[in-house]
Coordinates of C-alpha atoms in Angstrom, one line a residue:
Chain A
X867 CA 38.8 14.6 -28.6
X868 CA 36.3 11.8 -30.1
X869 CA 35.6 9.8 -26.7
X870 CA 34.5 13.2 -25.4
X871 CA 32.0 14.1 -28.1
X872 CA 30.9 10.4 -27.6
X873 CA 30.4 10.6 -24.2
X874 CA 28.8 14.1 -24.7
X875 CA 26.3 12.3 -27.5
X876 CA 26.0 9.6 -24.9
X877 CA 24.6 11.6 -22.0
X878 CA 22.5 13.9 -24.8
X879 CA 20.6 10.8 -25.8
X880 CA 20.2 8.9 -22.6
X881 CA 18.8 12.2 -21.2
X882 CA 16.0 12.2 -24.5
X883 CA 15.3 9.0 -23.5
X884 CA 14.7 10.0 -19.9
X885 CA 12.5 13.0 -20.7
X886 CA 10.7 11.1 -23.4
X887 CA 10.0 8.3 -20.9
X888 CA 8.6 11.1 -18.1
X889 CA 6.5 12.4 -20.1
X890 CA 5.5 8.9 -21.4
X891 CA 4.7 8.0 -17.6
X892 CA 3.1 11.5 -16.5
X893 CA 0.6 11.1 -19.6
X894 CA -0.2 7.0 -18.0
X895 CA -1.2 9.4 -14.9
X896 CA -3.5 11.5 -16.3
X897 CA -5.0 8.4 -18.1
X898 CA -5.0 5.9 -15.3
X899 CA -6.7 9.4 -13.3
X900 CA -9.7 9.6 -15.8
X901 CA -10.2 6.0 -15.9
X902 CA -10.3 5.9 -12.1
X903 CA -12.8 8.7 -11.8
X904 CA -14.9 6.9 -14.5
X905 CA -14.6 3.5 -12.3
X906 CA -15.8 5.4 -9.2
X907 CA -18.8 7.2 -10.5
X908 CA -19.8 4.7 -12.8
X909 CA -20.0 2.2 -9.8
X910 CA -22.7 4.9 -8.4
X911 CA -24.3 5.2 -11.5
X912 CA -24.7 1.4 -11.3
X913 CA -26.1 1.5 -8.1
X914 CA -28.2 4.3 -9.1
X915 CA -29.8 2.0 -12.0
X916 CA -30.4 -0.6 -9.8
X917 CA -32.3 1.2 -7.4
X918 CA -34.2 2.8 -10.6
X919 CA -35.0 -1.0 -11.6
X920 CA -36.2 -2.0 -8.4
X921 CA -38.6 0.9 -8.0
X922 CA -39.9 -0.1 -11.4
X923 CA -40.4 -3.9 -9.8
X924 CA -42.3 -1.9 -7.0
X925 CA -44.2 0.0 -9.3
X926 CA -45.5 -3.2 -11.1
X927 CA -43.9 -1.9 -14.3
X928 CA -42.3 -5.3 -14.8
X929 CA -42.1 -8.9 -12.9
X930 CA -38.8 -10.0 -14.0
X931 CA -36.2 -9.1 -12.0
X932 CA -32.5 -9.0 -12.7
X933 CA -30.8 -11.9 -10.5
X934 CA -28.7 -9.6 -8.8
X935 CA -31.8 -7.8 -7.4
X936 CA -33.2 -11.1 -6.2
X937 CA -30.1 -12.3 -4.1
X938 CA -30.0 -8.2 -2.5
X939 CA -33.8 -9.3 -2.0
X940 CA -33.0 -12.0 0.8
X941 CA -33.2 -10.2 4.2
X942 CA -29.8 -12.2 5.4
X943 CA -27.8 -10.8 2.0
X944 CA -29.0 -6.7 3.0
X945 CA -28.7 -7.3 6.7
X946 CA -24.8 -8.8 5.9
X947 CA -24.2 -5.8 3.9
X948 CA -25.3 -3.4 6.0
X949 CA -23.1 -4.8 8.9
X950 CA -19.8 -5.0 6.7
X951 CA -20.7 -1.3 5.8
X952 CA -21.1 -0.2 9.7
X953 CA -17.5 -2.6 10.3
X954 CA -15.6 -1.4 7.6
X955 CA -16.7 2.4 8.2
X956 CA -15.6 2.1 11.8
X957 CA -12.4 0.3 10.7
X958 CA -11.4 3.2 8.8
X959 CA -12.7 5.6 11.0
X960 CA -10.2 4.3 13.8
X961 CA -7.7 3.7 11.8
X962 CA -7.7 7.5 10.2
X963 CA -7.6 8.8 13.6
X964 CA -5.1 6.7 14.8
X965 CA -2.9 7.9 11.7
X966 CA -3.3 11.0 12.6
X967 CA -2.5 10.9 16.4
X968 CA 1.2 8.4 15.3
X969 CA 1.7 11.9 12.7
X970 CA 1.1 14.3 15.1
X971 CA 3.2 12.7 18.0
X972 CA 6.2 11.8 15.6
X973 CA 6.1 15.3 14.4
X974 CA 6.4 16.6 17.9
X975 CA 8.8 14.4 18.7
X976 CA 11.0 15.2 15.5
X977 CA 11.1 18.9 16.2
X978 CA 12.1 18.3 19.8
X979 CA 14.9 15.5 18.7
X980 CA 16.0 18.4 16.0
X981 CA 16.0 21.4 18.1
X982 CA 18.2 19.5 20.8
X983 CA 20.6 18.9 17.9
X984 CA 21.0 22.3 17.6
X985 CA 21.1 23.1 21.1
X986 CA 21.5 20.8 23.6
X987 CA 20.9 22.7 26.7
X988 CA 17.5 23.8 25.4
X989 CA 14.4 23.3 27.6
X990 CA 11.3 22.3 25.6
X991 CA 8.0 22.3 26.5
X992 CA 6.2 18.9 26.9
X993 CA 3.2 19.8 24.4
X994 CA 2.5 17.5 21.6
Chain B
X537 CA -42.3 -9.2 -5.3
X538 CA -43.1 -8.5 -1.9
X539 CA -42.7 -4.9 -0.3
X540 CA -40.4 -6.3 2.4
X541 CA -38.2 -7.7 -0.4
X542 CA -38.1 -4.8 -1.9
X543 CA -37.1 -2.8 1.1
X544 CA -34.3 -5.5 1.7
X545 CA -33.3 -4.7 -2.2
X546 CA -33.4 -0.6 -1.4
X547 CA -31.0 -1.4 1.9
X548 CA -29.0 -3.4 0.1
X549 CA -28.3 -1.4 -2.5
X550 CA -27.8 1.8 0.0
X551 CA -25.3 -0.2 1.9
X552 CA -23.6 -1.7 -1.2
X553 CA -23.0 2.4 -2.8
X554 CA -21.9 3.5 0.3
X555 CA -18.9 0.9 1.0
X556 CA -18.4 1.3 -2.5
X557 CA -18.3 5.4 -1.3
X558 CA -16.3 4.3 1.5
X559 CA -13.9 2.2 -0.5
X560 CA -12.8 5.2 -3.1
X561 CA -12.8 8.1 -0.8
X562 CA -12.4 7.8 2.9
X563 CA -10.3 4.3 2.6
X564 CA -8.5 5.6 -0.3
X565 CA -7.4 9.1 1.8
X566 CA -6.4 7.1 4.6
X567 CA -4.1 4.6 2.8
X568 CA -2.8 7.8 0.9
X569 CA -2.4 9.4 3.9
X570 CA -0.5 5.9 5.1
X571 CA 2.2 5.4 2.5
X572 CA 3.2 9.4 2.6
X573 CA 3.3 8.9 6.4
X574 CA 5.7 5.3 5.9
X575 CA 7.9 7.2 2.9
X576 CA 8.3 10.6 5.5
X577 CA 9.3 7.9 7.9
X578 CA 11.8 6.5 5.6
X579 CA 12.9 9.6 4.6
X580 CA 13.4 11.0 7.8
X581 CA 15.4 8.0 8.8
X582 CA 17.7 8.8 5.8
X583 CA 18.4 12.2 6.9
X584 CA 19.1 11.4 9.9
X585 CA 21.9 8.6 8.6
X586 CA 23.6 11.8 6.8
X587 CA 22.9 13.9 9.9
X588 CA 24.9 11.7 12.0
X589 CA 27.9 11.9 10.1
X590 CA 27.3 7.8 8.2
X591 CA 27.2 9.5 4.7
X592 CA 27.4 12.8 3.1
X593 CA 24.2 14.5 2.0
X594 CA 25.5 14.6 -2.0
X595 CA 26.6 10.8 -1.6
X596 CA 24.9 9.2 -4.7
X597 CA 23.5 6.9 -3.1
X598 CA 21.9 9.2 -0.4
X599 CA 20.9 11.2 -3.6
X600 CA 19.3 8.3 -5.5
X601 CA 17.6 7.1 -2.6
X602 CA 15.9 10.3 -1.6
X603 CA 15.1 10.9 -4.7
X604 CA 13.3 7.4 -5.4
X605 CA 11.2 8.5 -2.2
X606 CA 10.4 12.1 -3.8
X607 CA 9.0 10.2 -6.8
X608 CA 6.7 8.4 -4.7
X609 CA 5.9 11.1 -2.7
X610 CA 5.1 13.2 -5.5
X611 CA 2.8 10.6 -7.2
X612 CA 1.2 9.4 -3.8
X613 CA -2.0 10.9 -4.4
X614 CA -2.9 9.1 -7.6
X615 CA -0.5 5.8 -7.5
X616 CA -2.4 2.9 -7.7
X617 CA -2.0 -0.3 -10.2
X618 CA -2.0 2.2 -13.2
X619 CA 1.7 3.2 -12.1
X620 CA 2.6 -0.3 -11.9
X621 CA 1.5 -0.8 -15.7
X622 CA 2.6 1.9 -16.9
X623 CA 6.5 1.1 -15.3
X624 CA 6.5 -2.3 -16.8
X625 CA 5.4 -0.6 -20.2
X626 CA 7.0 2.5 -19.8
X627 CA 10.7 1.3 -18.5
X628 CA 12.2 -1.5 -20.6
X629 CA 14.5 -3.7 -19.2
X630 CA 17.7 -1.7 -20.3
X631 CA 17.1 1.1 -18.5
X632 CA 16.1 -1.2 -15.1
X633 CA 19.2 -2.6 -15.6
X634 CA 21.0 0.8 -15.8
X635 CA 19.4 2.2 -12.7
X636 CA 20.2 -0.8 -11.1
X637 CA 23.5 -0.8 -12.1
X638 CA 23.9 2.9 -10.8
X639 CA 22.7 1.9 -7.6
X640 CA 24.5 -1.2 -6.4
X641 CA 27.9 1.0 -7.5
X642 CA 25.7 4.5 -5.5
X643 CA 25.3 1.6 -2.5
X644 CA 28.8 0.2 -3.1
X645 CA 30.6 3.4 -2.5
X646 CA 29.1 3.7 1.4
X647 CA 30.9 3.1 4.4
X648 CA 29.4 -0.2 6.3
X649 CA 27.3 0.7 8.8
X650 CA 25.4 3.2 6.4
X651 CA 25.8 0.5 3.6
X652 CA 23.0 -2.1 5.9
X653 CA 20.7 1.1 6.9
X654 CA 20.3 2.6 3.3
X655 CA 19.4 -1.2 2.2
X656 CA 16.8 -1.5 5.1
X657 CA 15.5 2.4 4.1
X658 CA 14.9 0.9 0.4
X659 CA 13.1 -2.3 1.4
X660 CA 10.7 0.2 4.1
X661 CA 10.2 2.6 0.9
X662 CA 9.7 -0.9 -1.3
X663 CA 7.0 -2.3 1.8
X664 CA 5.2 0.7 1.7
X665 CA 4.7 1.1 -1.9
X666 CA 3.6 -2.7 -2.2
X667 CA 1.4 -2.7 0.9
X668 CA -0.4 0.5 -0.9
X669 CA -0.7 -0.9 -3.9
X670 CA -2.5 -4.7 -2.7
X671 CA -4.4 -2.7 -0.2
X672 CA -5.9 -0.1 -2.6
X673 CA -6.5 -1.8 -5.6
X674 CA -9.9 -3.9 -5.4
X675 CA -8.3 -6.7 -8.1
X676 CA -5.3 -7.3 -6.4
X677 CA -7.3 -7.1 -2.4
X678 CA -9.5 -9.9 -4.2
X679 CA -6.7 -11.8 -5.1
X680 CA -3.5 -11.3 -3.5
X681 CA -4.9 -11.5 0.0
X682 CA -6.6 -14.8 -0.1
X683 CA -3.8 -16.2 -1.4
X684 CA -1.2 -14.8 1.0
X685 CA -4.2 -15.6 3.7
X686 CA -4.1 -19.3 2.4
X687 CA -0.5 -20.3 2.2
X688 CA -0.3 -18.1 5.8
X689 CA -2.9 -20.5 7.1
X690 CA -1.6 -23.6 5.7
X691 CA 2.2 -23.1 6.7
X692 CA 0.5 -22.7 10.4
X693 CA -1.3 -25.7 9.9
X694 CA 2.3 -27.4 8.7
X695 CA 3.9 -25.9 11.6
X696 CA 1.2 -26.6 14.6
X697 CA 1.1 -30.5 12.8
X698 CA 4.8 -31.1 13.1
X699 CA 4.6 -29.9 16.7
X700 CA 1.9 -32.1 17.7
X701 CA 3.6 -34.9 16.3
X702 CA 6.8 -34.3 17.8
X703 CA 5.0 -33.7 21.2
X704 CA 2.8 -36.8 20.7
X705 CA 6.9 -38.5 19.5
X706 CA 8.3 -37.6 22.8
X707 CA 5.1 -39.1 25.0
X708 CA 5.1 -42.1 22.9
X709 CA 9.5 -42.4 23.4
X710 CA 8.3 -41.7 27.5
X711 CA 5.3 -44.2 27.5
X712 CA 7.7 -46.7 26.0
X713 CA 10.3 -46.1 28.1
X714 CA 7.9 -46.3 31.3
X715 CA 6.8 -49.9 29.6
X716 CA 10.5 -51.6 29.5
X717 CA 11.3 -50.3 32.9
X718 CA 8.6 -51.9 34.5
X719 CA 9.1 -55.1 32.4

């Protein structure tokens, strides 16, 4: 009867181990969540001082400017960025829809491909 | 500092909070929406394998394999780099070698054909989860990309050099052989 209860204490402790390491990894989540929400809005709060700083330039509050705010000064630098933005946005713009049509049309297909399974002489319609 | 500079600096720092914007949320949706799109794919392909009479539905392998793709599935909305740390801290190198273990005798224990598909089904699952994770993670975009851009670039550069030279080889052999005929 031994190999039994040792197989029995075996399977007990490999599934602690399994259900210790879950819950290990599901608390990572939650972390690696709050740290990502901290990254994105801190980047806006970034941006956010900057702007603050450079209205205080414009304001004559102070003449020294942060390096950063002198490069962003050039007219080449913000007329760069701005195209990136209006590229990348587009980029993922098309993209999303594209996604969305390959989904939709895969779906279709799928169900058609599946109900024919089932019945073979079935007549579907041709929507998508 | 001039007003126009300062207008550059205001348009800058618009356009530089809104790919930032566009980076975290609208990019970030549509990769998400990507790699569940690739694992239903994968998925999908699996059923069908079982479907069509290549394995049974409760074959372990079919089981493990499906199941791998649920996990992903499950944690596709938030699985970034964090995931990938938390694995390697998380899952020592016993218990990767057990699951691994499990699955080459899971794998094993399929007939042939099914043997091949299930292998290709991983590596799709494995693409998709790697693809996501270079493409959404800012370090590793910075990084990985350039790198893989490089050596892409330089093994073209390899390839389109060895082919000019063996073009350039064959006019010389021709040239050559033109010269001692006419001697």
């Amino acid at each position: 009867m031994e190999p039994v209860a040792d197989t029995s204490a075996n399977e007990s402790s490999e599934a602690e181990l399994e259900l210790r390491t879950g819950r290990g990894i599901a608390r990572d989540r939650e972390i690696a969540e709050t740290a990502r929400t901290a990254i994105k809005w801190g980047g806006v709060a970034v941006s956010v001082f900057f702007l603050y700083k450079t209205v205080g330039v414009l304001a004559g509050q102070t003449t020294e400017a942060n390096i950063l705010i002198k490069v962003l000064a050039d007219f080449r630098v913000s007329e760069a960025v701005a195209w990136i933005l209006a590229g990348s946005a587009t980029a993922v713009a098309v993209r999303t829809r594209q996604l969305g049509q390959k989904k939709s049309k895969r779906l279709g297909e799928r169900i058609k491909e599946l109900e024919e399974r089932v019945d073979p002489d079935r007549s579907s319609t041709q929507h998508e | 500092m001039e007003y126009q500079a300062i207008a550059n600096v205001i348009g800058s720092m618009a356009s530089l909070t809104a790919l930032w914007a566009l980076f975290h949320w609208p990019y970030r949706r549509y990769r998400q929406e990507l790699l569940k799109e690739r694992l239903f794919v994968a998925r999908a392909e699996l059923f069908d394998l079982a479907a069509d009479g290549h394995i049974e539905f409760d074959h372990p392998a079919y089981v493990m394999l499906r199941n791998t793709a649920n996990g992903f599935l499950n944690g596709a909305p938030s699985f970034g780099m964090m995931d990938v740390i938390s694995s390697l801290r998380r899952i020592d190198d016993e218990q990767a070698g057990r699951w691994r273990e499990r699955w080459e005798s899971a794998v094993a224990g399929a007939r042939e054909p099914a043997r091949e598909k299930i292998h290709e089904i991983r590596a799709h699952v494995n693409y998709a989860i790697v693809d996501h994770l270079v493409f959404c993670s800012f370090v590793l975009a910075m990084t990985v990309l350039p790198a893989v851009s490089w050596m892409a670039l330089n093994s073209f550069w390899r390839s389109l050099a060895r082919r000019c030279r063996l073009a350039m080889s064959r006019l010389v052999d021709r040239l050559d052989s033109a010269a001692m005929m006419a001697a």
